[in-house]
Amino acid sequence: VDELVMGERPGGAGDHPGPEPVPPRRPTITDVAREARVSIKTVSRVVNNQPSVRAETADRVLTAVRRLGFRRNDTARALRSGRPAASVGLIIEDLANPFYSAIAAAVEEVARRNDTLLITASSEEDRDRERRLALELCERRVDGLLVVPAGDDHGFLRPDMEMGIQAVFLDRPPSRLTADTVVIDNVGGARAGVAHLVAAGHRRIAILVDRPAIYTATERLAGARAAIEAGGLTLDSALVRDGLHDPAAGRAAVAELLGRDDPPTAFFASNNRITVGVVEELWWRRAEADVVGFDDFELSHLLPRPVTVVAYDVAEIGRAGAELLFGRIAGDSGPTQRIVVPTTLVQRGIASR
Amino acid sequence: VDELVMGERPGGAGDHPGPEPVPPRRPTITDVAREARVSIKTVSRVVNNQPSVRAETADRVLTAVRRLGFRRNDTARALRSGRPAASVGLIIEDLANPFYSAIAAAVEEVARRNDTLLITASSEEDRDRERRLALELCERRVDGLLVVPAGDDHGFLRPDMEMGIQAVFLDRPPSRLTADTVVIDNVGGARAGVAHLVAAGHRRIAILVDRPAIYTATERLAGARAAIEAGGLTLDSALVRDGLHDPAAGRAAVAELLGRDDPPTAFFASNNRITVGVVEELWWRRAEADVVGFDDFELSHLLPRPVTVVAYDVAEIGRAGAELLFGRIAGDSGPTQRIVVPTTLVQRGIASR
DNA sequence: ATGAAAGCGCTAACAT
DNA sequence: ATGTTAGCGCTTTCAT
C-alpha cells in the first residue's frame, strides 16, 4: 500500500489548494530512482552521461527525470566530488565603467572556454568591500580570483592563496603580497605621449593627472616627467595638476592654466575622463593647443578636435589575466609573472579624417 | 602519542620538499575542533556568531581557526541548510556593450543590497548558449535569473520556474512563457522622436532600423510609423531601411538615401549604433539634415553636430528588474508584472552648447 | 554552554 | 549493467 504514494510529485499540482503554498521541494535523485524503479547510482550514471547503462533503463530514468522536473543539484555534487563547480570571481571597481566592463567581458570569454562561471563583484573602490568580497568568494570556494586592487593591503589573501586559491591582479599590482599581475605600460605610454608633444616643438606642456594615491596616475606622471627631461626640458611644477578625477576637474584645470600669464601650449591628460574635460574646455574656448590623452575610448574618433591618444588593448588585460589564472588553476607553479600590455599612439578626433 | 600529530597543518610549510606538491587540503571544522579541543558543533557556533559560547572557548576556537587558515565551506553549508548561498544569475548578450554593462552594474548594486552574489554570463545572442547557461545556473541553484532574451522560446525554463526558480526578463519579453518583464517604452519613444521631426516641418523622414527579428527594432519602427501617420503623412517605404546592425550599415544607408532624386531631409535612427553611423556620414558630407536617434550614449554631447536622442534610464531596467526578482524571491506571488521604463527627448551634440 | 548523532544530495569505491 | 555503502563538510535536532 505504501507503494501507492511513492510516486507523489513533490509540491506537485492537483493537491487541494492548501493554506500555505508549500515551497515545492525539488526532486532528488532518490525521487527519480524510486519513480524509475532503479537505484540512485543508476540515475547518477544517466544524469552524468556515463556509458554503462542499458538504453532501456536510461530511457526509464530520463522519463522520470522529465516527469519530476529533476535537475541535478550542483551543490551536493560539488561537495561530494571535492571539486567545486568551476567558477572564478572577478572583483572590479565598477561594472558600469567601460574600462572594467571590457575587462570583465574578456575574462568571461576565457572563463567560458574553460567551462567556468564568472562571479562579478564591484568594490566601488572601497577597500573593506574589496576585502569582504574576496573572502566571501573564497568561502564559496571559487577556483580563483581576478582582482583590480582598490585597497592597499592584500595580505589578507595570503592564507587562502596558501590553501590553493589562485589570484591574479589586474591593472595595478597588489600590496604586501606577491602574485601574478597584468598591467599596462603606464610609464612607457605616458613617455611616448609626452615625447610626441616635445617632438612637435612644445616647451610648455601641462601635465594633468589623477589622485596621486592611484597607482596608474603616479606611473603616468613619472613617464611624462621622463619624456620632458629626455627632451632637455625641465618639468615646471606650475604646469602639473593632480587630483583630477572627473571631466569637470579637467575642465577647471585647463581654464585655470590658460588664464596664466604664460599658458601651456599643449596638454597631457593622464586618463580619458581628464581628456574629455580638456577637449570640452578647449572647444568651449575655441583655444589652440595640442592634446595627448592616456586611454582611448568609444567615439574618440568623433571628438570635435584632433587628439592623440595613448591606446592599448583593454580586453587584453582581462584576457591575459584570465589565461594566467587558468594556467595556475591547472597547476602551473612557475615563478610569479608580471605581464605588461603595450601601448601605441593613435590619432583621433574628427578633424583627422 | 597519536595526539602529537593531530595539530598537523594540512599542507603546512616546514615539510621536506616532497616530490609531489600535495594540493593543500583545506582544514574543515573537524580539524579546527580537534585543534581547539572542542566539538565540531562548538566550532560551528563560533564561526556563525551564535551567542551561546563562552568567551574563553570561543577564543580557543578562533585561535585554531587562524592557525589552520580555516574558511567555512559554503558548499557544504548550502547543502545542509537547504538554502543555497544567495546568488542570482544574469544572462545578457555581451558584457562589453555599455548598454548591458549598465544593466549589469545596476543589477549588481541591488544584488549587493540583498547580500546576494551575481553570476554574469553572456549569451552572445546565441539561443543555444542562452539555454545552456540558464539551465546551468539552475543546476547551481541560483535563487533567480535575470535574462535579456536572445532566443525565441523560453519554455524550457518552465519546469524550473515551477520548482521555484524565479525569472525576470529585461529589455525584451520572453517567448512562450509568462514572466515578469521590464522593457523600455520603445513605441512611445520612437513616436515622440519622429513626431519631433514632423513638428519641425519635415515631410521626408528616413527611418533606419535594425533587423526585424529584434523585438526593439520592430517596436520602434511601429512607433515611428504611428508618428508619421499621426502627422497626416504616409510612410514612404523607400525611405525605410532595415537590417542595420552597426555604424557602417547606418553610414551606407545614409549615403544611399542622400543619393536619391528626392532625398530625405531628416533621419530617425532606431539605435545608437545607427545614430553614430548617420552622424559620421552626415559630417563627412557636410550634409544638412535633422537627426533623431534612439538611445543616448556616452559623449553624445560632444558629437560634432546637433542630434536629438530618445533617452531613458538604462540602469533603471536593471534596477527595476532586480527589485522585481528579489521581491519574487522573498515570496511575492502577485500577478505577473510588466514594467515600462519611460523615455525623454534630449538635445545632444556640441553645437547645442 | 556544549556535544553526539543524523543527514542534506550527491559521487566514489567497491560489490554483484 | 546495476546496486550498496560510505562519506564530502556542514547544520540540525535533541541530549546533557
XYZ file of C-alpha atoms (C1' of nucleotides) in Angstrom:
738
model
C 0.000 0.000 0.000
C 2.850 2.246 0.806
C 3.819 1.906 -2.804
C 0.837 3.876 -3.904
C 2.059 7.173 -2.613
C 5.639 6.858 -3.533
C 5.274 8.368 -6.975
C 3.957 11.532 -5.406
C 5.344 14.566 -7.126
C 6.895 16.915 -4.654
C 4.794 20.004 -4.447
C 3.014 18.711 -7.484
C -0.197 20.165 -8.799
C -3.513 18.538 -8.247
C -3.439 18.951 -4.498
C -6.117 20.795 -2.685
C -5.382 24.459 -2.546
C -3.554 24.294 0.777
C -3.459 27.300 3.037
C 0.316 27.564 2.670
C 1.705 27.475 -0.850
C 4.241 24.827 0.109
C 7.569 25.758 -1.452
C 7.893 22.967 -3.978
C 10.708 20.690 -2.912
C 12.962 19.860 -5.780
C 13.082 16.171 -6.549
C 16.356 14.442 -5.781
C 17.944 11.508 -7.478
C 16.283 9.365 -4.840
C 12.883 10.522 -6.031
C 13.877 9.808 -9.578
C 15.265 6.402 -8.649
C 12.046 5.433 -6.943
C 9.980 6.678 -9.834
C 12.113 4.801 -12.365
C 12.479 1.754 -10.122
C 16.244 1.764 -10.273
C 18.990 2.569 -7.802
C 20.183 6.062 -7.244
C 23.528 5.150 -8.702
C 21.908 4.337 -11.995
C 20.201 7.676 -12.007
C 23.538 9.292 -11.291
C 25.046 7.449 -14.222
C 22.328 8.501 -16.590
C 22.359 12.090 -15.452
C 26.097 12.240 -15.971
C 26.078 10.519 -19.323
C 28.114 7.585 -18.171
C 28.062 4.845 -20.768
C 27.373 1.700 -18.816
C 23.615 1.916 -18.712
C 21.303 -0.073 -20.895
C 19.378 2.157 -23.260
C 16.074 0.893 -21.995
C 16.957 1.629 -18.392
C 18.298 5.008 -19.324
C 15.006 5.753 -21.010
C 13.028 4.933 -17.916
C 15.266 7.199 -15.904
C 15.071 10.032 -18.374
C 11.314 9.795 -18.397
C 11.214 10.016 -14.642
C 13.618 12.938 -14.763
C 11.300 14.786 -17.049
C 8.133 13.877 -15.203
C 9.552 15.055 -11.926
C 11.387 18.063 -13.272
C 14.602 16.816 -11.790
C 17.683 18.991 -12.063
C 20.981 17.770 -10.676
C 21.965 19.615 -7.525
C 25.337 21.085 -8.225
C 25.891 21.954 -4.608
C 25.791 18.364 -3.467
C 27.742 17.257 -6.481
C 30.448 19.757 -5.722
C 30.616 18.781 -2.102
C 30.929 15.108 -2.725
C 33.230 15.188 -5.695
C 35.617 17.547 -3.979
C 35.953 19.826 -6.939
C 33.568 22.692 -6.506
C 31.655 23.610 -9.623
C 34.132 25.603 -11.618
C 33.890 29.291 -11.003
C 36.148 32.273 -10.706
C 35.480 35.607 -9.103
C 36.238 38.980 -10.588
C 36.442 41.986 -8.333
C 36.470 45.320 -10.098
C 35.629 48.840 -9.151
C 32.559 49.495 -11.183
C 30.940 47.365 -13.815
C 29.318 50.401 -15.393
C 32.715 51.802 -16.310
C 33.559 50.736 -19.884
C 37.153 50.067 -18.929
C 36.132 47.493 -16.372
C 33.312 46.043 -18.356
C 35.697 45.441 -21.241
C 37.959 43.571 -18.861
C 35.011 41.656 -17.468
C 33.858 40.666 -20.934
C 37.308 39.395 -21.850
C 37.567 37.438 -18.618
C 34.159 35.956 -19.138
C 35.126 34.855 -22.622
C 38.176 32.985 -21.331
C 36.158 31.586 -18.441
C 33.595 30.228 -20.837
C 36.260 28.477 -22.867
C 37.291 26.849 -19.611
C 33.729 25.873 -18.729
C 33.813 28.134 -15.762
C 31.234 30.521 -14.442
C 32.190 34.066 -13.644
C 31.046 35.810 -10.493
C 31.400 39.546 -10.830
C 31.516 41.899 -7.893
C 32.172 45.603 -7.676
C 34.311 47.003 -4.911
C 33.320 50.604 -5.522
C 36.894 51.499 -4.697
C 36.158 50.573 -1.128
C 38.951 48.540 0.432
C 36.676 46.989 3.020
C 34.219 45.905 0.400
C 37.064 44.505 -1.628
C 38.244 42.501 1.300
C 34.810 41.226 2.228
C 34.031 40.254 -1.330
C 37.307 38.435 -1.779
C 36.833 36.471 1.411
C 33.232 35.690 0.590
C 34.291 34.357 -2.783
C 36.870 32.207 -1.043
C 34.141 30.775 1.156
C 32.230 29.917 -1.948
C 35.279 28.022 -2.994
C 35.854 29.753 -6.265
C 38.813 28.282 -8.059
C 40.442 31.612 -8.481
C 40.189 35.327 -8.105
C 40.903 38.151 -10.501
C 41.114 41.461 -8.779
C 41.617 45.044 -9.752
C 43.017 46.272 -6.458
C 41.224 49.018 -4.607
C 42.860 48.593 -1.226
C 46.486 48.965 -0.289
C 46.998 45.762 1.623
C 46.173 42.410 0.127
C 47.965 40.386 2.736
C 44.610 39.125 3.913
C 44.541 36.886 0.877
C 47.726 35.066 1.756
C 46.132 32.306 3.857
C 43.676 31.484 1.115
C 46.338 31.547 -1.521
C 48.393 29.139 0.544
C 45.325 26.964 0.646
C 45.290 26.825 -3.087
C 43.072 29.663 -4.178
C 44.762 31.325 -7.091
C 44.698 35.073 -7.545
C 45.784 37.329 -10.354
C 45.809 41.110 -10.135
C 44.790 43.376 -12.963
C 45.734 46.931 -13.885
C 47.565 47.503 -10.611
C 49.902 45.334 -8.568
C 48.788 44.036 -5.188
C 50.250 45.427 -1.997
C 52.035 43.381 0.633
C 51.516 40.257 -1.408
C 53.292 38.623 -4.293
C 51.073 37.424 -7.093
C 50.714 37.375 -10.837
C 49.850 40.762 -12.230
C 48.853 42.225 -15.574
C 49.431 45.930 -16.046
C 49.514 48.435 -18.864
C 52.802 50.045 -19.837
C 51.877 53.223 -17.983
C 55.325 54.726 -17.868
C 56.179 53.891 -21.457
C 52.828 55.076 -22.767
C 52.959 58.381 -20.955
C 56.533 58.882 -22.016
C 55.690 58.252 -25.649
C 52.705 60.578 -25.466
C 54.612 63.456 -23.977
C 57.623 62.799 -26.206
C 55.228 63.276 -29.099
C 54.436 66.753 -27.811
C 58.078 67.555 -27.179
C 58.963 66.468 -30.689
C 56.264 68.788 -32.007
C 58.217 71.659 -30.507
C 56.185 72.314 -27.399
C 58.114 73.794 -24.498
C 55.314 74.420 -22.077
C 53.379 71.202 -21.592
C 50.737 70.894 -18.911
C 50.548 67.528 -17.168
C 47.124 66.681 -15.800
C 46.900 63.643 -13.551
C 44.505 61.885 -11.236
C 44.946 61.469 -7.486
C 48.488 60.526 -6.537
C 47.182 57.617 -4.458
C 46.183 55.924 -7.684
C 48.943 53.692 -8.961
C 48.425 54.430 -12.636
C 48.381 58.166 -12.008
C 51.782 58.093 -10.374
C 53.247 55.848 -13.041
C 51.972 58.034 -15.815
C 53.271 61.164 -14.168
C 56.679 59.502 -13.934
C 56.545 58.662 -17.629
C 55.580 62.196 -18.521
C 58.399 63.594 -16.443
C 60.873 61.234 -18.061
C 59.858 62.380 -21.532
C 60.151 66.029 -20.622
C 63.570 65.563 -19.144
C 64.671 63.404 -22.036
C 63.764 66.347 -24.251
C 66.191 68.559 -22.367
C 63.370 70.481 -20.687
C 62.529 70.722 -17.037
C 59.149 69.913 -15.604
C 57.546 73.161 -14.500
C 55.624 72.154 -11.413
C 53.291 75.081 -12.011
C 52.069 73.190 -15.075
C 51.383 69.986 -13.194
C 47.917 69.465 -11.798
C 46.937 66.386 -9.861
C 43.903 65.134 -8.016
C 41.827 65.364 -11.195
C 39.203 62.638 -11.004
C 36.493 63.618 -13.483
C 35.928 65.700 -16.633
C 34.850 68.736 -14.626
C 38.158 68.758 -12.768
C 39.946 68.513 -16.091
C 37.980 71.451 -17.444
C 38.724 73.556 -14.414
C 42.420 72.796 -14.629
C 42.540 73.803 -18.275
C 40.634 77.002 -17.602
C 42.959 77.910 -14.823
C 46.123 77.086 -16.734
C 45.028 79.035 -19.802
C 44.408 82.033 -17.600
C 48.053 82.181 -16.588
C 50.484 84.742 -17.939
C 52.475 82.098 -19.663
C 49.942 79.437 -20.570
C 50.860 75.954 -21.757
C 50.712 75.231 -25.471
C 49.972 71.541 -25.021
C 48.181 69.273 -22.589
C 48.870 65.758 -21.489
C 45.803 64.223 -19.867
C 46.604 61.097 -17.928
C 43.256 59.398 -18.337
C 40.169 59.546 -20.525
C 37.999 61.423 -18.064
C 40.528 64.203 -17.933
C 40.908 64.100 -21.706
C 37.194 64.642 -22.140
C 37.320 67.620 -19.803
C 40.273 69.095 -21.651
C 38.579 68.715 -25.006
C 35.376 70.224 -23.698
C 37.124 73.274 -22.285
C 39.313 73.831 -25.330
C 36.327 73.561 -27.619
C 34.367 75.923 -25.459
C 37.124 78.499 -25.637
C 37.989 77.725 -29.227
C 41.527 77.574 -27.892
C 44.515 76.247 -29.769
C 46.566 73.582 -28.067
C 47.837 70.122 -28.782
C 46.324 67.390 -26.700
C 47.543 63.937 -25.827
C 45.386 61.757 -23.635
C 46.064 58.442 -21.980
C 43.327 55.842 -22.717
C 41.405 55.545 -25.919
C 37.623 55.448 -25.668
C 34.441 54.892 -27.577
C 33.706 57.528 -30.187
C 37.022 59.281 -29.623
C 37.229 59.469 -33.389
C 34.213 61.757 -33.354
C 35.704 64.295 -30.951
C 35.371 67.795 -32.347
C 39.132 68.400 -32.459
C 42.287 66.376 -33.081
C 43.520 64.422 -30.117
C 46.344 61.955 -29.830
C 45.584 59.099 -27.506
C 47.754 56.550 -25.800
C 45.825 53.440 -26.769
C 46.091 49.837 -25.648
C 44.066 46.696 -25.793
C 41.878 46.832 -22.692
C 40.460 43.409 -23.321
C 43.994 42.061 -23.359
C 44.310 42.893 -19.686
C 41.393 40.660 -18.862
C 42.333 38.013 -21.354
C 45.963 37.739 -20.264
C 44.971 37.801 -16.616
C 42.393 35.086 -17.085
C 44.769 32.901 -19.063
C 47.325 33.295 -16.318
C 44.717 32.386 -13.738
C 43.515 29.292 -15.534
C 47.108 28.263 -16.052
C 47.612 28.445 -12.310
C 44.397 26.592 -11.624
C 45.567 23.891 -13.995
C 48.654 23.525 -11.876
C 51.232 25.855 -13.347
C 53.552 26.598 -10.473
C 56.177 28.622 -12.290
C 57.533 31.869 -10.878
C 55.230 34.820 -10.357
C 54.557 36.626 -13.585
C 54.148 40.243 -14.464
C 52.662 40.890 -17.873
C 52.891 44.358 -19.365
C 50.390 45.290 -22.039
C 51.976 47.612 -24.617
C 50.589 50.962 -25.702
C 50.514 52.794 -29.015
C 49.885 56.388 -30.039
C 46.807 56.903 -32.168
C 45.458 59.979 -33.863
C 41.797 60.639 -33.002
C 39.287 63.440 -33.350
C 37.142 64.237 -36.308
C 39.435 66.787 -37.979
C 41.875 63.996 -38.559
C 39.584 62.273 -41.040
C 51.266 9.624 21.104
C 48.720 9.979 18.418
C 47.949 13.327 19.908
C 51.260 14.680 18.834
C 50.481 14.711 15.163
C 46.949 15.842 15.334
C 47.779 19.529 15.194
C 49.426 18.988 11.860
C 48.652 21.797 9.495
C 47.313 20.455 6.243
C 49.858 21.098 3.557
C 51.629 23.293 6.039
C 55.082 24.662 5.466
C 58.122 23.223 7.121
C 57.825 19.854 5.461
C 60.585 18.390 3.406
C 60.272 19.441 -0.185
C 58.189 16.460 -1.218
C 58.318 15.204 -4.772
C 54.640 15.943 -5.309
C 53.443 19.372 -4.209
C 50.478 17.893 -2.347
C 47.452 20.066 -3.054
C 46.931 21.547 0.391
C 43.718 20.199 1.832
C 41.652 22.920 3.357
C 41.017 22.396 7.047
C 37.459 21.539 7.981
C 35.597 22.301 11.120
C 36.664 18.877 12.315
C 40.295 19.909 12.074
C 39.521 23.081 13.942
C 37.536 21.204 16.568
C 40.415 18.837 17.196
C 42.880 21.676 17.359
C 40.707 23.625 19.777
C 39.680 20.512 21.733
C 36.006 21.175 21.343
C 33.225 19.551 19.374
C 32.528 20.479 15.806
C 29.246 21.945 16.873
C 31.011 24.478 19.013
C 33.188 25.453 16.115
C 30.091 25.829 14.021
C 28.586 28.076 16.640
C 31.621 30.278 16.835
C 32.043 30.516 13.106
C 28.428 31.556 12.746
C 28.485 34.037 15.597
C 25.924 32.202 17.627
C 25.767 33.615 21.136
C 25.786 30.605 23.393
C 29.522 30.040 23.564
C 31.688 31.014 26.480
C 34.141 33.732 25.521
C 37.090 31.644 26.572
C 36.003 28.708 24.446
C 35.297 30.971 21.529
C 38.801 32.338 21.831
C 40.344 28.913 21.642
C 38.310 28.172 18.550
C 39.175 31.445 16.899
C 42.841 30.865 17.533
C 42.617 27.440 15.934
C 40.726 28.931 13.018
C 43.506 31.392 12.426
C 46.307 28.919 12.905
C 44.802 26.495 10.460
C 43.585 29.061 7.984
C 40.090 27.690 8.220
C 37.443 29.135 5.963
C 33.880 27.903 6.197
C 32.895 25.780 3.223
C 29.883 27.428 1.747
C 29.125 24.464 -0.438
C 28.565 22.119 2.464
C 26.770 24.798 4.380
C 24.421 25.363 1.496
C 23.769 21.687 1.067
C 22.942 21.014 4.656
C 20.981 24.126 5.412
C 18.870 23.765 2.306
C 19.199 27.370 1.314
C 21.931 27.664 -1.228
C 24.223 30.633 -0.715
C 22.316 33.532 -2.164
C 23.079 34.166 -5.776
C 21.298 35.270 -8.896
C 22.296 34.808 -12.491
C 22.252 37.453 -15.171
C 22.282 36.412 -18.786
C 22.976 39.178 -21.252
C 24.265 39.359 -24.770
C 27.611 40.981 -24.303
C 29.147 42.449 -21.205
C 31.403 44.692 -23.271
C 28.380 46.549 -24.621
C 27.777 49.634 -22.457
C 24.041 49.092 -22.571
C 24.340 45.688 -20.991
C 27.102 46.580 -18.622
C 24.980 49.440 -17.293
C 22.203 46.952 -16.660
C 24.641 44.545 -15.057
C 26.007 47.238 -12.779
C 22.521 48.206 -11.648
C 21.597 44.589 -11.012
C 24.758 44.033 -9.073
C 24.013 47.031 -6.922
C 20.596 45.688 -5.988
C 22.028 42.210 -5.502
C 24.593 43.573 -3.116
C 21.937 45.282 -1.060
C 20.296 41.880 -0.822
C 23.536 40.162 0.165
C 23.484 38.187 -2.991
C 26.246 37.360 -5.397
C 25.778 37.965 -9.073
C 26.837 35.467 -11.687
C 27.120 37.098 -15.074
C 27.055 35.194 -18.324
C 26.975 36.345 -21.914
C 24.806 34.608 -24.439
C 26.424 36.230 -27.454
C 22.964 36.342 -28.962
C 23.138 32.595 -29.296
C 19.896 30.914 -28.273
C 21.596 27.622 -27.505
C 24.126 29.282 -25.296
C 21.326 31.152 -23.597
C 19.530 27.937 -22.895
C 22.598 26.106 -21.679
C 23.597 28.952 -19.423
C 20.149 29.278 -17.938
C 19.952 25.575 -17.195
C 23.443 25.503 -15.781
C 22.559 28.342 -13.466
C 19.507 26.409 -12.371
C 21.724 23.450 -11.536
C 23.812 25.725 -9.432
C 20.641 26.544 -7.613
C 20.698 30.251 -8.114
C 17.756 31.882 -6.427
C 16.734 33.667 -9.547
C 17.514 34.543 -13.100
C 17.539 37.830 -14.940
C 17.655 37.395 -18.660
C 17.846 39.602 -21.687
C 16.301 37.172 -24.161
C 18.290 36.110 -27.172
C 16.240 33.085 -28.156
C 12.639 32.915 -29.228
C 11.415 30.136 -26.995
C 11.857 30.261 -23.260
C 9.503 27.442 -22.495
C 12.453 25.389 -21.389
C 12.506 27.439 -18.210
C 9.001 26.495 -17.186
C 9.890 23.373 -15.199
C 12.487 25.228 -13.196
C 10.170 28.122 -12.593
C 7.552 25.711 -11.312
C 10.212 24.383 -8.996
C 10.648 27.812 -7.543
C 13.378 29.427 -9.549
C 12.303 32.969 -10.244
C 12.997 34.645 -13.563
C 12.604 38.199 -14.776
C 13.153 39.287 -18.343
C 14.825 42.518 -19.334
C 14.561 44.724 -22.402
C 12.512 42.180 -24.299
C 9.641 39.927 -23.274
C 10.146 36.169 -23.157
C 8.588 33.908 -25.749
C 6.216 31.062 -24.993
C 6.457 31.809 -21.305
C 4.764 34.212 -18.946
C 7.066 36.052 -16.591
C 7.825 39.459 -15.172
C 9.368 41.760 -17.716
C 10.944 45.199 -17.782
C 11.021 46.986 -21.113
C 11.651 50.464 -22.421
C 8.803 52.441 -23.937
C 10.009 51.658 -27.437
C 6.857 52.616 -29.258
C 6.300 55.797 -27.311
C 9.911 56.876 -27.550
C 10.112 56.349 -31.283
C 6.799 58.074 -31.758
C 7.934 61.083 -29.775
C 11.214 61.233 -31.666
C 9.641 61.140 -35.086
C 6.841 63.462 -34.014
C 9.575 65.910 -33.148
C 10.767 65.785 -36.746
C 7.261 66.056 -38.132
C 6.602 69.080 -35.957
C 9.767 70.661 -37.330
C 8.159 70.530 -40.731
C 9.909 67.565 -42.253
C 7.955 65.692 -44.877
C 10.532 63.196 -45.999
C 11.844 61.358 -42.979
C 14.103 58.345 -43.343
C 13.546 55.553 -40.838
C 16.613 53.441 -40.143
C 16.089 50.297 -38.129
C 17.901 47.161 -37.066
C 16.994 43.607 -38.066
C 13.260 42.975 -37.930
C 13.847 39.868 -35.832
C 14.906 42.116 -32.997
C 11.977 42.985 -30.773
C 13.005 46.557 -30.091
C 13.587 47.251 -33.779
C 10.057 46.247 -34.664
C 8.549 48.181 -31.797
C 10.454 51.308 -32.682
C 9.504 51.053 -36.312
C 5.882 50.811 -35.256
C 6.262 53.933 -33.129
C 7.892 55.815 -35.987
C 5.123 54.816 -38.344
C 2.494 55.902 -35.861
C 4.063 59.345 -35.557
C 4.254 59.798 -39.288
C 0.673 58.821 -39.793
C -0.444 60.938 -36.881
C 1.167 63.846 -38.704
C -1.055 63.255 -41.695
C 1.825 61.881 -43.752
C 2.300 58.448 -45.202
C 5.312 56.314 -44.588
C 7.296 56.133 -47.811
C 8.679 52.620 -47.777
C 11.512 53.801 -49.988
C 12.735 55.793 -47.008
C 12.688 52.854 -44.645
C 15.858 50.805 -44.267
C 16.111 47.819 -42.005
C 18.676 45.182 -41.153
C 21.090 47.883 -39.990
C 23.214 46.362 -37.244
C 26.295 48.566 -36.959
C 27.533 52.085 -37.688
C 28.868 51.097 -41.098
C 25.420 49.911 -42.149
C 23.991 53.207 -40.949
C 26.530 55.144 -42.965
C 25.821 53.167 -46.081
C 22.103 53.686 -45.715
C 22.533 57.432 -45.360
C 24.851 57.592 -48.342
C 22.419 55.709 -50.448
C 19.380 57.705 -49.362
C 21.105 61.030 -49.934
C 21.959 59.902 -53.433
C 18.299 59.623 -54.355
C 16.483 62.134 -56.514
C 14.284 63.138 -53.658
C 16.440 62.669 -50.574
C 15.097 62.711 -47.043
C 15.551 65.892 -45.013
C 15.635 64.106 -41.684
C 16.740 60.796 -40.248
C 15.383 58.689 -37.464
C 17.957 56.166 -36.273
C 16.444 53.427 -34.165
C 19.507 52.703 -32.061
C 22.789 54.300 -31.078
C 24.952 52.299 -33.454
C 22.910 53.535 -36.350
C 22.935 57.057 -34.952
C 26.709 57.058 -34.882
C 26.819 55.916 -38.496
C 24.360 58.594 -39.517
C 26.323 61.313 -37.779
C 29.560 60.108 -39.305
C 28.187 60.098 -42.807
C 26.470 63.449 -42.488
C 29.609 65.021 -41.096
C 31.674 63.514 -43.831
C 29.415 65.001 -46.480
C 28.842 68.193 -44.548
C 25.200 67.477 -45.290
C 22.261 69.232 -43.712
C 19.627 67.075 -42.095
C 17.909 66.767 -38.774
C 18.713 63.659 -36.809
C 16.854 61.882 -34.070
C 18.383 58.755 -32.596
C 17.000 56.208 -30.189
C 19.334 55.577 -27.219
C 21.530 58.140 -25.580
C 25.195 57.257 -25.162
C 28.439 58.342 -23.612
C 29.870 61.545 -25.036
C 26.852 62.148 -27.228
C 27.093 65.732 -26.055
C 30.408 66.003 -27.872
C 29.086 64.863 -31.242
C 30.133 67.310 -33.947
C 26.552 68.210 -34.870
C 23.219 68.588 -33.133
C 21.361 65.376 -32.532
C 18.155 64.726 -30.672
C 18.180 61.484 -28.771
C 15.458 59.374 -27.256
C 16.952 58.898 -23.825
C 15.983 56.673 -20.923
C 17.492 55.416 -17.732
C 19.305 52.238 -18.737
C 20.222 51.427 -15.177
C 16.545 51.575 -14.307
C 15.954 48.495 -16.426
C 18.384 46.512 -14.334
C 17.305 48.073 -11.089
C 13.592 47.558 -11.616
C 14.170 44.032 -12.876
C 16.323 43.124 -9.918
C 13.858 44.608 -7.437
C 11.114 42.611 -9.067
C 13.241 39.484 -8.854
C 14.124 39.915 -5.207
C 10.504 40.614 -4.471
C 9.616 37.280 -6.029
C 12.409 35.511 -4.204
C 11.089 36.988 -0.985
C 7.772 35.384 -1.726
C 5.775 37.956 -3.648
C 3.289 35.918 -5.608
C 1.247 38.698 -7.127
C 0.281 38.725 -10.795
C 2.944 38.868 -13.474
C 4.240 42.362 -13.916
C 5.312 44.345 -16.917
C 7.249 47.496 -16.139
C 7.738 50.080 -18.837
C 10.649 52.485 -18.468
C 9.741 55.916 -19.877
C 11.766 57.843 -22.445
C 12.504 61.510 -22.942
C 13.803 63.594 -25.820
C 17.150 65.241 -25.203
C 19.160 67.648 -27.292
C 22.757 66.486 -27.799
C 25.720 67.378 -29.967
C 28.271 70.058 -29.446
C 26.597 72.808 -31.483
C 23.818 72.824 -28.960
C 26.048 74.220 -26.252
C 27.162 26.096 27.462
C 28.410 22.047 24.958
C 28.130 17.676 22.478
C 26.502 13.272 19.740
C 24.228 11.688 16.036
C 21.761 12.145 11.842
C 21.520 13.526 7.278
C 21.385 17.353 3.168
C 22.021 15.195 -2.304
C 25.268 13.550 -4.453
C 29.510 10.589 -6.183
C 33.448 7.190 -5.183
C 34.748 2.768 -4.224
C 33.602 -1.350 -4.263
C 30.442 -5.126 -4.779
C 27.408 -8.189 -7.624
C 24.887 -3.432 -16.313
C 23.346 -2.342 -11.831
C 23.329 -1.872 -6.770
C 25.250 -0.970 -1.800
C 27.699 1.500 1.285
C 30.159 5.224 2.895
C 31.034 9.911 3.403
C 32.081 15.045 1.415
C 31.654 19.392 5.459
C 28.428 21.297 7.308
C 23.863 22.348 10.148
C 20.024 20.424 12.595
C 17.830 18.099 16.365
C 17.921 16.637 20.518
C 20.590 15.452 24.675
C 23.256 16.599 28.520
